Coordinates of C-alpha atoms in Angstrom, one line a residue:
M13 CA 0.0 0.0 0.0
P14 CA 1.6 3.3 -1.0
K15 CA 2.5 5.6 1.9
R16 CA 0.2 8.4 0.8
M17 CA -2.9 6.1 0.8
F18 CA -2.0 4.8 4.2
V19 CA -2.0 8.4 5.5
L20 CA -5.4 9.0 4.1
G21 CA -6.7 5.8 5.6
V22 CA -5.6 7.1 9.0
V23 CA -7.1 10.6 8.4
F24 CA -10.6 9.1 7.8
L25 CA -10.3 6.3 10.3
A26 CA -13.6 7.1 12.1
L27 CA -15.5 7.6 8.8
T28 CA -14.5 4.6 6.7
I29 CA -17.5 2.4 6.5
F30 CA -16.3 -0.8 4.7
P31 CA -12.9 -2.4 4.6
A32 CA -10.8 -1.4 1.6
T33 CA -10.1 -3.9 -1.2
R34 CA -6.7 -5.5 -0.8
C35 CA -4.3 -7.0 -3.3
A36 CA -5.6 -10.5 -3.5
A37 CA -2.3 -12.4 -4.1
K38 CA -0.4 -10.7 -1.4
A39 CA -3.4 -10.8 1.1
N40 CA -3.8 -14.6 0.4
A41 CA -0.1 -15.3 1.0
D42 CA 0.0 -13.3 4.2
D43 CA -3.3 -14.5 5.5
L44 CA -2.4 -18.2 4.9
A45 CA 1.0 -17.9 6.6
V46 CA -0.6 -16.1 9.6
D47 CA -3.5 -18.5 9.8
N48 CA -1.2 -21.6 9.7
L49 CA 1.1 -20.1 12.4
F50 CA -1.5 -19.1 14.9
S51 CA -3.8 -22.1 14.3
A52 CA -0.9 -24.3 15.2
I53 CA 0.0 -22.2 18.3
R54 CA -3.7 -22.2 19.4
D55 CA -3.8 -26.0 19.2
G56 CA -0.5 -26.2 21.2
N57 CA 1.3 -27.8 18.1
F58 CA 4.5 -25.8 18.2
S59 CA 6.2 -28.3 15.9
A60 CA 3.6 -27.5 13.2
A61 CA 4.1 -23.8 13.9
T62 CA 7.8 -23.9 13.3
S63 CA 7.3 -25.9 10.1
H64 CA 6.3 -22.6 8.5
F65 CA 9.6 -21.0 9.4
N66 CA 12.4 -20.4 6.8
A67 CA 15.8 -22.0 7.2
R68 CA 17.2 -19.2 9.4
M69 CA 14.1 -19.2 11.7
K70 CA 14.1 -22.9 12.1
A71 CA 17.0 -22.4 14.5
F72 CA 14.2 -21.4 16.8
S73 CA 13.0 -24.8 18.1
P74 CA 9.4 -25.8 18.9
A75 CA 10.4 -25.8 22.5
G76 CA 11.9 -22.4 22.2
L77 CA 8.8 -21.0 20.5
K78 CA 6.5 -22.6 23.2
G79 CA 8.7 -21.1 25.9
S80 CA 8.6 -17.6 24.4
W81 CA 4.8 -17.8 23.8
S82 CA 4.2 -18.9 27.4
Q83 CA 6.4 -16.3 28.9
V84 CA 4.8 -13.4 27.1
Y85 CA 1.2 -14.5 27.3
A86 CA 1.1 -16.4 30.5
G87 CA -2.2 -16.0 32.3
Q88 CA -4.1 -14.5 29.4
G89 CA -6.2 -17.6 28.8
P90 CA -6.7 -19.4 25.5
L91 CA -6.0 -17.7 22.1
L92 CA -9.5 -17.1 20.6
S93 CA -8.8 -15.3 17.3
W94 CA -6.4 -13.2 15.3
K95 CA -6.5 -10.7 12.4
I96 CA -4.1 -8.7 10.3
F97 CA -4.6 -5.0 10.9
E98 CA -1.7 -3.5 9.0
R99 CA 0.6 -4.6 6.1
Q100 CA 3.9 -3.1 4.9
N101 CA 6.1 -4.3 2.0
L102 CA 9.7 -4.3 3.2
T103 CA 12.5 -3.4 0.8
K104 CA 14.1 -6.6 1.7
G105 CA 12.7 -9.6 3.6
G106 CA 9.1 -9.7 2.4
D107 CA 5.9 -8.4 3.8
E108 CA 5.6 -7.2 7.5
V109 CA 2.2 -7.9 8.8
R110 CA 0.9 -6.7 12.2
V111 CA -1.5 -9.1 13.8
Q112 CA -4.0 -8.5 16.6
L113 CA -4.3 -11.5 18.9
R114 CA -7.4 -11.9 21.1
F115 CA -7.2 -14.0 24.2
H116 CA -9.9 -14.7 26.7
R117 CA -8.6 -12.0 29.1
S118 CA -6.8 -9.5 26.9
T119 CA -5.7 -8.5 23.4
A120 CA -2.1 -8.2 22.2
N121 CA -0.2 -7.6 18.9
S122 CA 2.3 -9.6 17.1
V123 CA 4.5 -8.8 14.1
V124 CA 5.1 -11.5 11.4
V125 CA 7.3 -11.2 8.4
V126 CA 6.3 -13.3 5.4
A127 CA 8.3 -14.1 2.3
P128 CA 5.7 -13.5 -0.5
Q129 CA 7.5 -15.9 -2.9
T130 CA 7.4 -18.9 -0.6
G131 CA 4.9 -18.0 2.1
E132 CA 7.5 -18.9 4.7
I133 CA 7.8 -16.9 7.9
T134 CA 11.2 -15.0 8.1
G135 CA 10.6 -13.0 11.3
L136 CA 8.3 -13.1 14.3
W137 CA 7.8 -10.8 17.4
F138 CA 5.4 -11.2 20.2
K139 CA 4.3 -8.0 22.1
L140 CA 3.0 -7.7 25.6
P141 CA -0.8 -7.9 26.1
V142 CA -2.9 -4.8 26.4
T143 CA -3.2 -3.9 30.0
A144 CA -6.5 -3.3 31.8
P145 CA -7.3 0.3 32.6
P146 CA -6.4 1.3 36.2
Y147 CA -10.0 1.8 37.2
A148 CA -11.0 -1.8 36.3
E149 CA -11.4 -4.1 39.2
Q150 CA -11.0 -7.6 37.6
K151 CA -12.2 -9.4 40.7
R152 CA -15.5 -7.6 40.6
F153 CA -16.8 -9.0 37.3
H154 CA -16.6 -12.0 35.0
F155 CA -16.9 -12.6 31.3
E156 CA -19.4 -14.6 29.2
D157 CA -19.3 -15.2 25.5
V158 CA -22.5 -14.6 23.6
T159 CA -23.7 -14.3 20.0
V160 CA -25.8 -11.3 18.8
G161 CA -28.6 -11.2 16.2
T162 CA -29.4 -13.3 13.2
Y163 CA -25.8 -13.1 11.9
K164 CA -24.6 -14.6 15.2
L165 CA -22.0 -11.9 15.8
P166 CA -19.5 -13.0 18.5
G167 CA -19.8 -10.9 21.6
T168 CA -18.7 -10.5 25.2
L169 CA -20.7 -9.8 28.3
T170 CA -18.9 -8.4 31.3
I171 CA -21.1 -9.2 34.3
P172 CA -20.7 -7.9 37.9
N173 CA -20.2 -10.5 40.5
G174 CA -22.9 -10.8 43.1
K175 CA -26.6 -10.8 43.1
G176 CA -28.5 -8.9 40.3
P177 CA -30.4 -7.8 38.5
F178 CA -28.0 -5.1 37.4
P179 CA -28.4 -2.1 35.0
A180 CA -27.0 -2.9 31.6
V181 CA -25.4 -1.1 28.6
V182 CA -25.1 -2.0 24.9
L183 CA -22.0 -0.5 23.2
I184 CA -22.6 0.6 19.6
H185 CA -19.4 1.1 17.4
G186 CA -18.4 4.0 15.3
S187 CA -18.1 3.6 11.5
G188 CA -15.9 1.0 10.0
P189 CA -15.5 -2.7 10.4
N190 CA -14.9 -2.6 14.2
D191 CA -14.3 -5.5 16.5
R192 CA -16.1 -5.7 19.9
D193 CA -13.3 -3.7 21.6
E194 CA -13.5 -0.9 18.9
T195 CA -9.8 -1.4 18.5
V196 CA -8.0 1.6 17.1
G197 CA -4.2 1.2 16.8
A198 CA -3.0 0.2 20.2
N199 CA -6.2 1.2 22.0
H200 CA -9.4 -0.7 22.9
P201 CA -11.9 1.9 24.1
F202 CA -14.9 -0.4 24.3
A203 CA -12.9 -2.9 26.4
D204 CA -12.0 -0.1 28.8
I205 CA -15.5 1.1 29.1
A206 CA -16.9 -2.4 29.6
E207 CA -14.5 -3.3 32.3
G208 CA -14.8 0.1 34.0
L209 CA -18.6 0.0 34.1
S210 CA -18.7 -3.6 35.2
S211 CA -16.4 -2.8 38.0
R212 CA -19.1 -0.5 39.2
G213 CA -22.0 -2.9 39.0
I214 CA -23.2 -2.5 35.4
V215 CA -23.6 -5.3 32.8
V216 CA -22.0 -4.4 29.5
L217 CA -22.5 -6.1 26.1
R218 CA -20.1 -5.5 23.3
Y219 CA -19.9 -7.5 20.0
D220 CA -18.1 -7.6 16.7
K221 CA -19.7 -5.5 14.1
R222 CA -21.3 -7.2 11.1
T223 CA -18.9 -5.6 8.6
Y224 CA -16.0 -6.9 10.8
A225 CA -17.3 -10.5 11.2
Y226 CA -18.3 -10.7 7.5
R227 CA -15.7 -9.0 5.4
T228 CA -17.3 -10.2 2.1
L229 CA -20.6 -8.3 2.6
D230 CA -21.6 -6.3 -0.5
P231 CA -21.3 -2.6 0.3
Q232 CA -24.0 -1.8 -2.2
K233 CA -26.5 -3.9 -0.2
T234 CA -25.3 -3.0 3.3
M235 CA -27.1 0.2 4.3
V236 CA -27.4 1.8 7.7
D237 CA -29.9 -0.7 9.0
E238 CA -27.8 -3.7 8.0
E239 CA -24.5 -2.2 9.2
V240 CA -25.6 -0.8 12.6
I241 CA -29.2 -0.6 13.6
Q242 CA -30.5 -4.2 13.3
D243 CA -27.7 -5.7 15.4
G244 CA -27.9 -2.9 18.0
V245 CA -31.6 -3.7 18.4
A246 CA -30.8 -7.4 18.7
A247 CA -28.2 -6.6 21.3
V248 CA -30.7 -4.7 23.5
R249 CA -33.2 -7.6 23.2
L250 CA -30.5 -10.1 24.2
L251 CA -30.0 -8.1 27.4
R252 CA -33.7 -7.9 28.0
A253 CA -34.0 -11.7 27.9
R254 CA -31.4 -12.2 30.8
R255 CA -32.4 -12.6 34.4
D256 CA -29.3 -10.9 35.7
V257 CA -30.3 -7.6 33.9
A258 CA -32.8 -5.2 35.3
Q259 CA -35.4 -4.9 32.5
D260 CA -36.1 -1.3 33.1
R261 CA -32.5 -0.3 33.4
I262 CA -31.1 -1.0 29.9
F263 CA -29.1 1.8 28.2
V264 CA -27.7 2.3 24.7
L265 CA -24.2 3.8 24.5
G266 CA -22.9 4.8 21.1
H267 CA -19.6 6.2 19.9
S268 CA -19.2 8.5 16.9
L269 CA -21.5 7.1 14.2
G270 CA -22.9 4.7 16.8
A271 CA -23.7 7.7 19.0
M272 CA -25.6 9.4 16.1
L273 CA -27.7 6.3 15.5
A274 CA -28.2 5.4 19.2
P275 CA -31.6 7.2 19.4
E276 CA -32.9 5.1 16.5
I277 CA -31.7 1.9 18.0
A278 CA -33.3 2.9 21.3
K279 CA -36.6 3.6 19.5
K280 CA -36.7 0.4 17.6
A281 CA -35.7 -1.7 20.6
G282 CA -38.2 -0.1 22.8
Q283 CA -38.3 0.4 26.6
V284 CA -34.7 1.8 26.8
A285 CA -34.0 3.7 30.0
G286 CA -31.5 6.2 28.5
I287 CA -28.9 6.9 25.9
V288 CA -25.2 7.8 26.2
M289 CA -23.7 9.6 23.1
L290 CA -20.0 9.7 22.9
A291 CA -18.8 12.2 20.3
P292 CA -21.9 12.2 18.1
P293 CA -21.6 13.8 14.6
G294 CA -23.9 16.7 14.0
R295 CA -22.6 17.8 10.6
K296 CA -23.1 15.8 7.5
L297 CA -20.5 13.1 6.9
P298 CA -19.1 14.6 3.7
Q299 CA -18.5 17.9 5.4
L300 CA -16.8 16.1 8.3
V301 CA -14.4 14.3 5.9
V302 CA -13.4 17.6 4.2
E303 CA -12.9 19.5 7.4
Q304 CA -10.8 16.7 8.9
A305 CA -8.6 16.7 5.8
R306 CA -8.1 20.4 6.0
F307 CA -7.4 20.4 9.7
L308 CA -4.7 17.7 9.4
G309 CA -3.2 19.1 6.2
Q310 CA -1.8 15.7 5.2
A311 CA -3.6 15.2 1.9
P312 CA -1.8 16.5 -1.2
P313 CA -3.5 19.6 -2.7
G314 CA -4.8 17.7 -5.8
E315 CA -6.3 15.0 -3.6
L316 CA -7.9 17.5 -1.2
T317 CA -9.4 19.3 -4.2
Q318 CA -10.9 16.1 -5.5
I319 CA -12.2 15.2 -2.0
E320 CA -13.9 18.6 -1.8
R321 CA -15.5 18.2 -5.2
D322 CA -16.8 14.7 -4.4
A323 CA -18.1 15.9 -1.0
D324 CA -20.0 18.7 -2.7
E325 CA -21.5 16.4 -5.3
L326 CA -22.5 13.9 -2.6
S327 CA -24.0 16.6 -0.4
A328 CA -26.1 17.7 -3.4
H329 CA -27.2 14.1 -4.0
K330 CA -25.8 14.3 -7.5
M331 CA -23.2 11.5 -7.1
P332 CA -24.3 8.1 -8.6
A333 CA -25.6 5.8 -5.9
T334 CA -23.0 3.1 -6.6
Q335 CA -20.0 5.5 -6.6
I336 CA -17.6 5.0 -3.6
F337 CA -16.7 7.9 -1.4
I338 CA -14.3 7.2 1.5
G339 CA -15.1 3.6 1.8
A340 CA -18.8 3.5 1.2
P341 CA -21.2 3.9 -1.8
A342 CA -23.1 7.2 -2.2
S343 CA -26.3 5.3 -1.4
Y344 CA -25.1 4.7 2.1
Y345 CA -24.7 8.4 2.7
Y346 CA -28.1 9.1 1.2
D347 CA -29.6 6.6 3.5
L348 CA -27.9 8.2 6.5
D349 CA -28.9 11.7 5.3
A350 CA -32.6 10.7 5.2
R351 CA -32.7 10.0 8.9
D352 CA -33.5 12.7 11.5
E353 CA -31.8 11.3 14.6
V354 CA -32.4 14.5 16.6
A355 CA -36.1 14.3 16.1
I356 CA -36.1 10.7 17.1
A357 CA -34.1 11.5 20.3
R358 CA -36.5 14.4 21.1
A359 CA -39.5 12.1 20.7
L360 CA -38.1 9.3 22.9
D361 CA -38.3 11.4 26.1
V362 CA -35.6 9.5 27.9
P363 CA -32.5 10.8 29.7
I364 CA -29.6 11.5 27.3
L365 CA -25.9 12.1 28.2
I366 CA -23.7 13.7 25.5
L367 CA -20.0 13.7 26.0
R368 CA -17.2 15.1 23.9
G369 CA -13.4 15.5 24.4
S370 CA -12.0 19.0 24.0
R371 CA -9.1 17.7 21.8
D372 CA -11.4 15.8 19.4
Y373 CA -10.8 17.2 15.9
Q374 CA -13.2 14.8 14.3
I375 CA -16.3 15.9 16.3
I376 CA -16.1 19.6 17.2
D377 CA -18.2 22.1 19.1
E378 CA -20.4 22.6 16.0
D379 CA -21.5 19.0 16.1
I380 CA -22.5 19.2 19.8
R381 CA -24.4 22.5 19.2
H382 CA -26.4 20.7 16.6
W383 CA -27.7 18.3 19.2
Q384 CA -28.0 20.9 21.9
N385 CA -30.1 23.1 19.7
G386 CA -32.3 20.2 18.5
L387 CA -32.9 19.1 22.1
K388 CA -33.1 22.5 23.6
G389 CA -35.4 22.8 26.6
D390 CA -35.3 19.1 27.4
A391 CA -34.3 18.9 31.1
K392 CA -33.3 15.3 30.6
V393 CA -30.4 16.1 28.4
Q394 CA -26.9 16.5 29.9
V395 CA -24.0 17.7 27.8
D396 CA -20.4 17.9 28.9
T397 CA -17.0 18.5 27.2
L398 CA -14.2 16.8 29.0
P399 CA -10.9 18.6 28.9
G400 CA -7.8 17.1 27.3
L401 CA -9.5 14.1 25.7
N402 CA -9.4 13.0 22.0
H403 CA -11.9 11.2 19.9
L404 CA -11.3 8.0 21.7
F405 CA -11.7 9.8 25.0
I406 CA -8.0 9.2 25.8
A407 CA -6.0 12.1 27.3
G408 CA -3.3 13.9 25.4
T409 CA -1.6 17.2 24.8
G410 CA -0.9 19.5 21.9
K411 CA -2.5 19.4 18.5
P412 CA -4.4 16.1 18.1
T413 CA -3.3 13.8 15.2
P414 CA -4.3 10.3 14.0
A415 CA -0.8 9.1 15.1
E416 CA -1.7 9.3 18.8
Y417 CA -4.4 6.6 18.3
Y418 CA -1.4 4.2 17.9
A419 CA 0.1 5.1 21.2
P420 CA -1.3 2.9 24.1
G421 CA -3.7 4.6 26.4
H422 CA -7.0 4.1 28.2
V423 CA -10.4 5.8 28.2
D424 CA -10.1 8.5 30.8
A425 CA -11.6 7.7 34.3
A426 CA -13.7 10.8 34.0
V427 CA -15.7 9.2 31.2
I428 CA -16.4 6.1 33.3
A429 CA -17.4 8.3 36.2
A430 CA -19.8 10.4 34.1
I431 CA -21.5 7.3 32.6
T432 CA -21.8 5.6 35.9
S433 CA -23.3 8.7 37.5
F434 CA -25.7 9.1 34.6
I435 CA -26.9 5.5 34.8
A436 CA -27.3 5.8 38.6
N437 CA -29.4 9.0 38.3
A438 CA -31.5 8.1 35.2
G439 CA -34.9 7.1 36.6
G440 CA -33.9 7.6 40.2
A441 CA -32.5 4.1 40.6
P442 CA -30.0 3.3 43.4
A443 CA -26.4 4.0 42.5
P444 CA -24.5 1.0 41.1
Q445 CA -21.8 -0.6 43.2
A446 CA -18.6 1.4 43.6
P447 CA -15.2 -0.3 43.6
P448 CA -13.3 -0.4 46.9
N449 CA -10.7 2.3 47.5

């Protein structure tokens, strides 16, 4: 992938709807090598794993590989899945692919170098697991695997220990083929939120997005309902069917695009106690794309001009429905544009919490004012801007850039506190459990 296109992919990280098409030959060689390696490791067959090494790497014995794996990932539980999230063609030595590993208790990254001519592995590095946020009290909750909706999307429940029923939250991803942790670079904001809230007595459901679990979905047939809303409604209904969940204390929490669509999910699911909107867009998505590109200043002038032209054509509904703009067909944007989520939120008459980070360059004050003006006069709406936080609600300093998403961090404790307080106060229910000091 050319460097210039990689930069653009990062610029529009929160707005890319569907995965980009990859070079089939290279993707197949890389994918096969990675799948063979980690399938063997998952099965405890380290001899099979090393059989994919080239001659130099074969000096690393099966016992040595097993020892390194055990040392780095001891205590993380079984390896559940893996995926390539970044590829780079090296001048010498083949393709370097970065792989996210998901264990029962954590996620971690690995780097694998594949020789494209032979598919052999010429280099391998294991990285330490992602750490839990400091506010998560692991002894206060447990995990349960579930499946969501008709597509049987893999999901995780974090459930407080003790006697329920507990209030519960469904997490709705931003745009793009997100996993259940809403992994962005080195960060896992949904995992942070889930463990933070469950430490405080709240059940949390998160799940792999349909466009993540099924990469071959036709973008021309996957509109807003199919990409987001249907599965969000199914997730609410899953919670409603559980005995450990308080039926009148179920909340919908969305981030970015998921925040924008949270009111519609709440309406279609019915009987939702409240909505949490983290960084909801208020401007139209084509406008967001253009203004992000201008703010970052990373797109070459010719490309920026073309993006601006395409955005204007899309905003005027003059772009052909099948034409792709930043990862999605024009028909997807037209579908989104036809929805009035502010009107839906106003008609729901439920408590709403809207949060934004002051360093968020993707969702700005203008977006929040759009919601404030549309919901003006509603005493049940609470809006807050949290200082120093970016679009992922992780603290930072200086001018925000996409690069900081790749530096490890955690959703700020103030976000967890604000959501916990909102859930405790919505409907006058008793406050959820607080973790011990």
